[in-house]
Coordinates of C-alpha atoms in Angstrom, one line a residue:
M1 CA 184.4 45.1 105.7
S2 CA 184.4 42.7 108.6
S3 CA 184.2 39.0 108.1
P4 CA 181.4 36.8 109.5
A5 CA 183.9 35.2 111.8
A6 CA 184.9 38.6 113.2
D7 CA 181.3 39.5 113.8
R8 CA 180.7 36.2 115.7
R9 CA 183.7 36.9 117.9
A10 CA 182.5 40.4 118.6
R11 CA 179.0 39.1 119.6
S12 CA 180.6 36.4 121.8
L13 CA 182.5 39.1 123.7
L14 CA 179.4 41.3 124.1
L15 CA 177.3 38.6 125.7
P16 CA 179.6 38.1 128.8
L17 CA 179.9 41.9 129.1
F18 CA 176.1 42.2 129.1
V19 CA 175.7 39.5 131.7
L20 CA 178.4 41.1 133.9
L21 CA 176.6 44.5 133.7
L22 CA 173.3 42.9 134.5
V23 CA 174.7 41.1 137.5
A24 CA 176.3 44.3 138.7
A25 CA 173.0 46.2 138.4
L26 CA 171.1 43.5 140.3
L27 CA 173.7 43.5 143.1
T28 CA 173.6 47.3 143.3
A29 CA 169.8 47.2 143.6
G30 CA 169.9 44.5 146.2
A31 CA 172.4 46.5 148.2
L32 CA 170.2 49.6 148.1
V33 CA 167.2 47.6 149.3
A34 CA 169.3 46.2 152.1
V35 CA 170.4 49.7 153.2
E36 CA 166.8 50.8 153.2
L37 CA 165.7 47.9 155.3
R38 CA 168.6 48.4 157.8
A39 CA 167.6 52.0 158.1
G40 CA 164.0 51.1 158.8
R41 CA 162.7 52.7 155.6
P42 CA 160.5 51.2 153.0
S43 CA 162.0 50.1 149.7
A44 CA 160.9 51.7 146.4
G45 CA 157.4 50.6 145.5
E46 CA 156.3 49.9 149.0
P47 CA 153.5 52.0 150.6
R48 CA 155.2 54.9 152.2
C49 CA 154.8 58.3 153.7
V50 CA 157.1 61.3 153.2
V51 CA 157.8 64.5 155.0
S52 CA 160.2 67.1 153.7
S53 CA 162.2 69.4 155.9
T54 CA 165.0 72.0 155.5
D55 CA 168.2 71.4 157.3
E56 CA 170.5 74.1 158.9
S57 CA 172.3 74.7 155.6
G58 CA 169.0 75.3 153.8
D59 CA 169.0 72.0 151.9
R60 CA 165.7 70.1 151.5
R61 CA 165.6 66.6 153.0
R62 CA 163.0 63.9 152.5
H63 CA 162.2 61.6 155.5
T64 CA 160.4 58.4 154.6
L65 CA 158.6 55.9 156.7
S66 CA 156.4 52.9 155.7
A67 CA 152.6 53.1 156.0
E68 CA 152.7 51.0 159.2
Q69 CA 155.5 53.2 160.7
S70 CA 153.6 56.4 159.8
A71 CA 150.4 55.2 161.4
N72 CA 152.3 54.4 164.6
A73 CA 154.0 57.8 164.4
A74 CA 150.6 59.5 164.1
L75 CA 149.4 57.6 167.2
I76 CA 152.4 58.8 169.2
T77 CA 152.1 62.4 168.1
A78 CA 148.3 62.5 168.6
E79 CA 149.0 61.6 172.3
A80 CA 151.3 64.6 172.6
V81 CA 148.6 66.8 171.0
E82 CA 146.0 65.5 173.4
R83 CA 148.2 66.0 176.4
G84 CA 149.3 69.4 175.3
T85 CA 152.9 68.6 175.8
G86 CA 154.2 70.4 172.8
T87 CA 156.1 69.2 169.7
Y88 CA 159.4 68.5 171.5
A89 CA 157.9 65.7 173.6
A90 CA 156.7 64.1 170.4
V91 CA 160.2 64.4 168.9
V92 CA 161.6 62.6 171.9
A93 CA 158.9 59.9 171.7
L94 CA 159.3 59.3 168.0
A95 CA 163.1 59.1 168.1
T96 CA 162.8 56.6 171.0
A97 CA 160.3 54.4 169.2
M98 CA 162.3 54.5 166.0
Q99 CA 165.5 53.3 167.8
E100 CA 163.7 50.7 170.0
S101 CA 161.4 49.1 167.4
Q102 CA 161.7 50.8 164.1
L103 CA 158.3 52.2 164.9
V104 CA 156.7 48.7 164.5
N105 CA 154.7 47.1 167.3
I106 CA 156.8 43.9 167.6
D107 CA 156.2 41.1 170.1
Y108 CA 159.9 40.4 170.8
G109 CA 163.1 42.1 171.8
D110 CA 166.1 42.0 174.2
R111 CA 165.2 39.8 177.1
D112 CA 161.5 40.5 177.9
S113 CA 161.2 43.8 175.9
V114 CA 158.2 44.1 173.6
G115 CA 156.1 46.7 171.8
L116 CA 156.8 50.1 170.2
F117 CA 159.0 51.3 173.0
Q118 CA 160.5 47.9 173.9
Q119 CA 159.3 48.3 177.4
R120 CA 159.9 45.4 179.9
P121 CA 157.3 43.9 182.2
S122 CA 160.1 43.1 184.6
Q123 CA 160.9 46.8 184.9
G124 CA 157.3 47.7 185.9
W125 CA 156.0 49.0 182.5
G126 CA 153.0 46.7 182.7
T127 CA 152.0 43.2 181.5
V128 CA 153.0 42.0 178.0
E129 CA 149.4 42.3 176.9
Q130 CA 149.3 45.9 178.1
I131 CA 152.6 46.9 176.5
M132 CA 151.6 45.3 173.2
D133 CA 148.7 47.8 173.1
P134 CA 150.4 50.8 171.2
A135 CA 148.1 53.3 172.9
Y136 CA 149.0 52.0 176.4
A137 CA 152.7 51.8 175.6
T138 CA 152.7 55.4 174.2
A139 CA 150.8 56.7 177.3
A140 CA 153.3 54.9 179.6
F141 CA 156.2 56.5 177.8
Y142 CA 154.8 60.0 178.1
D143 CA 154.0 59.4 181.8
G144 CA 157.7 58.6 182.2
L145 CA 158.7 61.7 180.2
A146 CA 156.5 63.9 182.4
E147 CA 158.5 62.9 185.5
I148 CA 161.7 64.6 184.1
D149 CA 162.7 68.1 182.9
Y150 CA 162.8 66.8 179.3
A151 CA 162.4 70.3 177.8
S152 CA 165.9 71.3 179.0
M153 CA 167.5 68.0 177.8
S154 CA 168.8 66.8 174.5
V155 CA 166.6 64.2 172.7
T156 CA 169.0 61.4 173.5
D157 CA 169.4 62.4 177.2
A158 CA 165.6 62.7 177.6
A159 CA 165.0 59.3 175.9
Q160 CA 167.7 57.6 177.9
A161 CA 166.3 59.1 181.2
V162 CA 163.0 57.3 180.5
Q163 CA 164.2 54.2 178.7
R164 CA 167.4 53.3 180.6
S165 CA 168.9 51.8 177.4
A166 CA 172.2 49.9 177.1
Y167 CA 172.8 52.1 174.0
P168 CA 172.1 55.7 175.3
D169 CA 173.6 57.5 172.3
A170 CA 171.6 55.8 169.6
Y171 CA 168.5 57.9 169.9
A172 CA 170.3 60.9 168.3
E173 CA 170.5 59.1 165.0
H174 CA 166.8 59.5 164.5
E175 CA 166.4 63.1 165.7
D176 CA 166.0 64.7 162.2
M177 CA 163.3 62.2 161.1
A178 CA 161.6 62.6 164.5
R179 CA 161.6 66.4 164.2
A180 CA 160.2 66.3 160.7
F181 CA 157.4 63.9 161.4
A182 CA 156.6 65.4 164.8
T183 CA 156.3 68.9 163.3
S184 CA 154.1 67.6 160.5
L185 CA 151.8 65.3 162.6
T186 CA 151.3 67.9 165.3
G187 CA 150.0 70.3 162.6
R188 CA 152.9 72.8 162.8
T189 CA 153.7 72.5 159.1
E190 CA 150.7 72.6 156.7
G191 CA 150.1 70.0 154.0
S192 CA 153.6 68.5 154.7
L193 CA 152.8 64.8 154.9
N194 CA 152.1 62.8 151.8
C195 CA 151.5 59.0 151.6
V196 CA 151.9 57.0 148.4
L197 CA 149.6 54.0 148.8
A198 CA 148.0 51.2 146.8
A199 CA 144.3 51.4 145.9
P200 CA 142.1 50.4 148.8
D201 CA 141.4 46.7 148.8
R202 CA 138.0 47.1 150.6
P203 CA 135.5 49.9 151.3
G204 CA 136.2 52.1 154.3
D205 CA 134.0 52.2 157.4
P206 CA 133.1 55.8 158.2
G207 CA 132.0 54.8 161.7
A208 CA 135.2 53.0 162.5
A209 CA 137.2 55.9 161.1
A210 CA 135.3 58.4 163.2
E211 CA 135.8 56.3 166.3
A212 CA 139.5 56.0 165.7
L213 CA 140.0 59.7 165.0
G214 CA 138.0 60.7 168.1
G215 CA 139.9 58.3 170.2
A216 CA 143.3 59.6 169.0
F217 CA 142.7 63.3 169.8
G218 CA 140.1 63.2 172.6
G219 CA 138.8 66.6 173.4
T220 CA 141.6 68.5 171.6
A221 CA 139.5 68.5 168.4
P222 CA 135.8 68.7 167.8
A223 CA 134.0 65.3 167.8
P224 CA 134.0 63.7 164.3
V225 CA 130.6 63.5 162.6
V226 CA 129.7 60.7 160.1
D227 CA 128.0 62.1 157.0
G228 CA 127.4 59.3 154.5
E229 CA 130.8 58.1 153.2
Q230 CA 132.5 61.0 154.9
V231 CA 133.8 61.9 158.3
V232 CA 133.7 65.6 159.1
V233 CA 135.6 67.3 162.0
P234 CA 133.9 70.7 162.1
A235 CA 136.2 73.8 162.3
P236 CA 139.0 72.5 164.4
G237 CA 141.2 75.5 163.7
E238 CA 145.0 75.4 163.4
P239 CA 147.2 73.7 164.1
A240 CA 144.7 71.1 165.3
G241 CA 143.1 70.8 161.9
W242 CA 146.4 70.0 160.2
A243 CA 147.2 67.5 163.0
V244 CA 143.9 65.8 162.3
A245 CA 144.3 65.9 158.5
H246 CA 147.8 64.5 158.6
W247 CA 146.7 61.8 161.0
A248 CA 144.0 60.8 158.5
V249 CA 146.5 60.5 155.7
A250 CA 148.9 58.5 157.9
N251 CA 146.1 56.1 158.7
A252 CA 144.6 56.0 155.2
A253 CA 146.0 52.5 154.4
E254 CA 144.5 50.9 157.6
L255 CA 141.2 52.7 157.5
G256 CA 140.5 52.7 153.7
I257 CA 140.6 56.5 153.4
A258 CA 140.4 57.9 149.8
Q259 CA 140.6 61.7 150.3
V260 CA 141.3 64.2 153.0
S261 CA 140.6 67.9 152.8
F262 CA 141.3 70.9 155.0
D263 CA 142.1 74.6 154.7
G264 CA 141.3 74.7 151.0
R265 CA 143.6 71.8 150.1
T266 CA 143.0 68.1 149.3
W267 CA 145.0 64.9 149.4
V268 CA 143.7 62.4 146.9
R269 CA 145.0 58.8 147.4
A270 CA 144.5 57.8 143.8
D271 CA 146.6 60.6 142.5
Q272 CA 149.7 59.8 144.6
R273 CA 151.8 58.1 141.9
T274 CA 155.4 58.8 141.4
T275 CA 157.4 58.6 138.2
R276 CA 161.1 58.7 137.5
F277 CA 160.9 62.4 136.7
A278 CA 158.2 63.7 139.0
P279 CA 157.2 63.2 142.7
A280 CA 153.7 62.4 143.9
P281 CA 151.6 65.7 143.9
G282 CA 150.7 65.5 147.6
W283 CA 148.2 68.2 148.7
V284 CA 146.6 70.2 145.9
P285 CA 144.1 73.1 145.8
G286 CA 140.7 71.8 146.7
T287 CA 139.1 73.5 143.7
G288 CA 141.3 71.4 141.4
A289 CA 140.5 68.2 143.2
H290 CA 136.8 69.0 143.4
P291 CA 135.7 70.9 140.2
D292 CA 132.1 70.7 141.3
G293 CA 132.7 72.4 144.6
A294 CA 135.5 72.0 147.2
P295 CA 134.6 71.0 150.8
P296 CA 134.3 73.7 153.4
A297 CA 137.8 75.0 154.1
D298 CA 137.3 75.3 157.8
D299 CA 136.4 71.6 158.2
V300 CA 138.5 68.5 158.0
V301 CA 136.7 66.2 155.6
V302 CA 137.7 62.6 155.3
V303 CA 136.3 60.6 152.5
L304 CA 136.2 56.8 152.8
A305 CA 136.7 54.4 149.9
S306 CA 133.3 53.2 148.6
R307 CA 132.2 49.9 147.1

């Protein structure tokens, strides 16, 4: 039987060991967060959007962007859809914007570079005010891309031909992410984008959502119709319908979107909660999300958060 003195010595040795393990755990967590930030990805718990893809070896990979990055990615790919340039142009554009700005519309950069694509007024891209408009900057990039035979070029060569960067090989680092998000946001992969977001902090504005959606896709999708707390895009077909549906999910944080439905499936913002052992459910059958009757499968139906 151990003595009280021996028990005290054992406890005195355990306390430093516990503190050491706690410090190590905190340092490891901090290092992981730092890696995520350097990679331009959100840390655990932040609003985020995820697309899964399969690599050449058949392994599944998850590509994660923050809600802000995803909304900008959706803007960039919607421009490709509207122009009819195909998915590859969107891949080049996304890889470029990720390398240049981490897909964030920043008002600073190398020398006079600003915006999503770090375009420079001194190189003829436009005024600072123009370049800081993401829609203008994106259109300017695609205008530059249209002047070269990008379809026959690698992602990094095509990006470099437009950007004239001091680091021409860096764009290739983002090609896998760009392909996954471009394929999803152009509607080529169904129900492939999921965003995990906090509850809306204000009601959504159906009119504003319809205007933003219509402006993003122009005439490549039917005009959105406001119906109470909903915005309906009637029978857009595929892949346009999935492009619109994924765009709505990517912009859910900004526009106060609570649900998106298309093709018999529904994304429910309130249900996207992850646990240690299970991922967020993402898109689910519409009959399960709407037991009283699912929305018409041919329409994209966007439900705004209510008061």
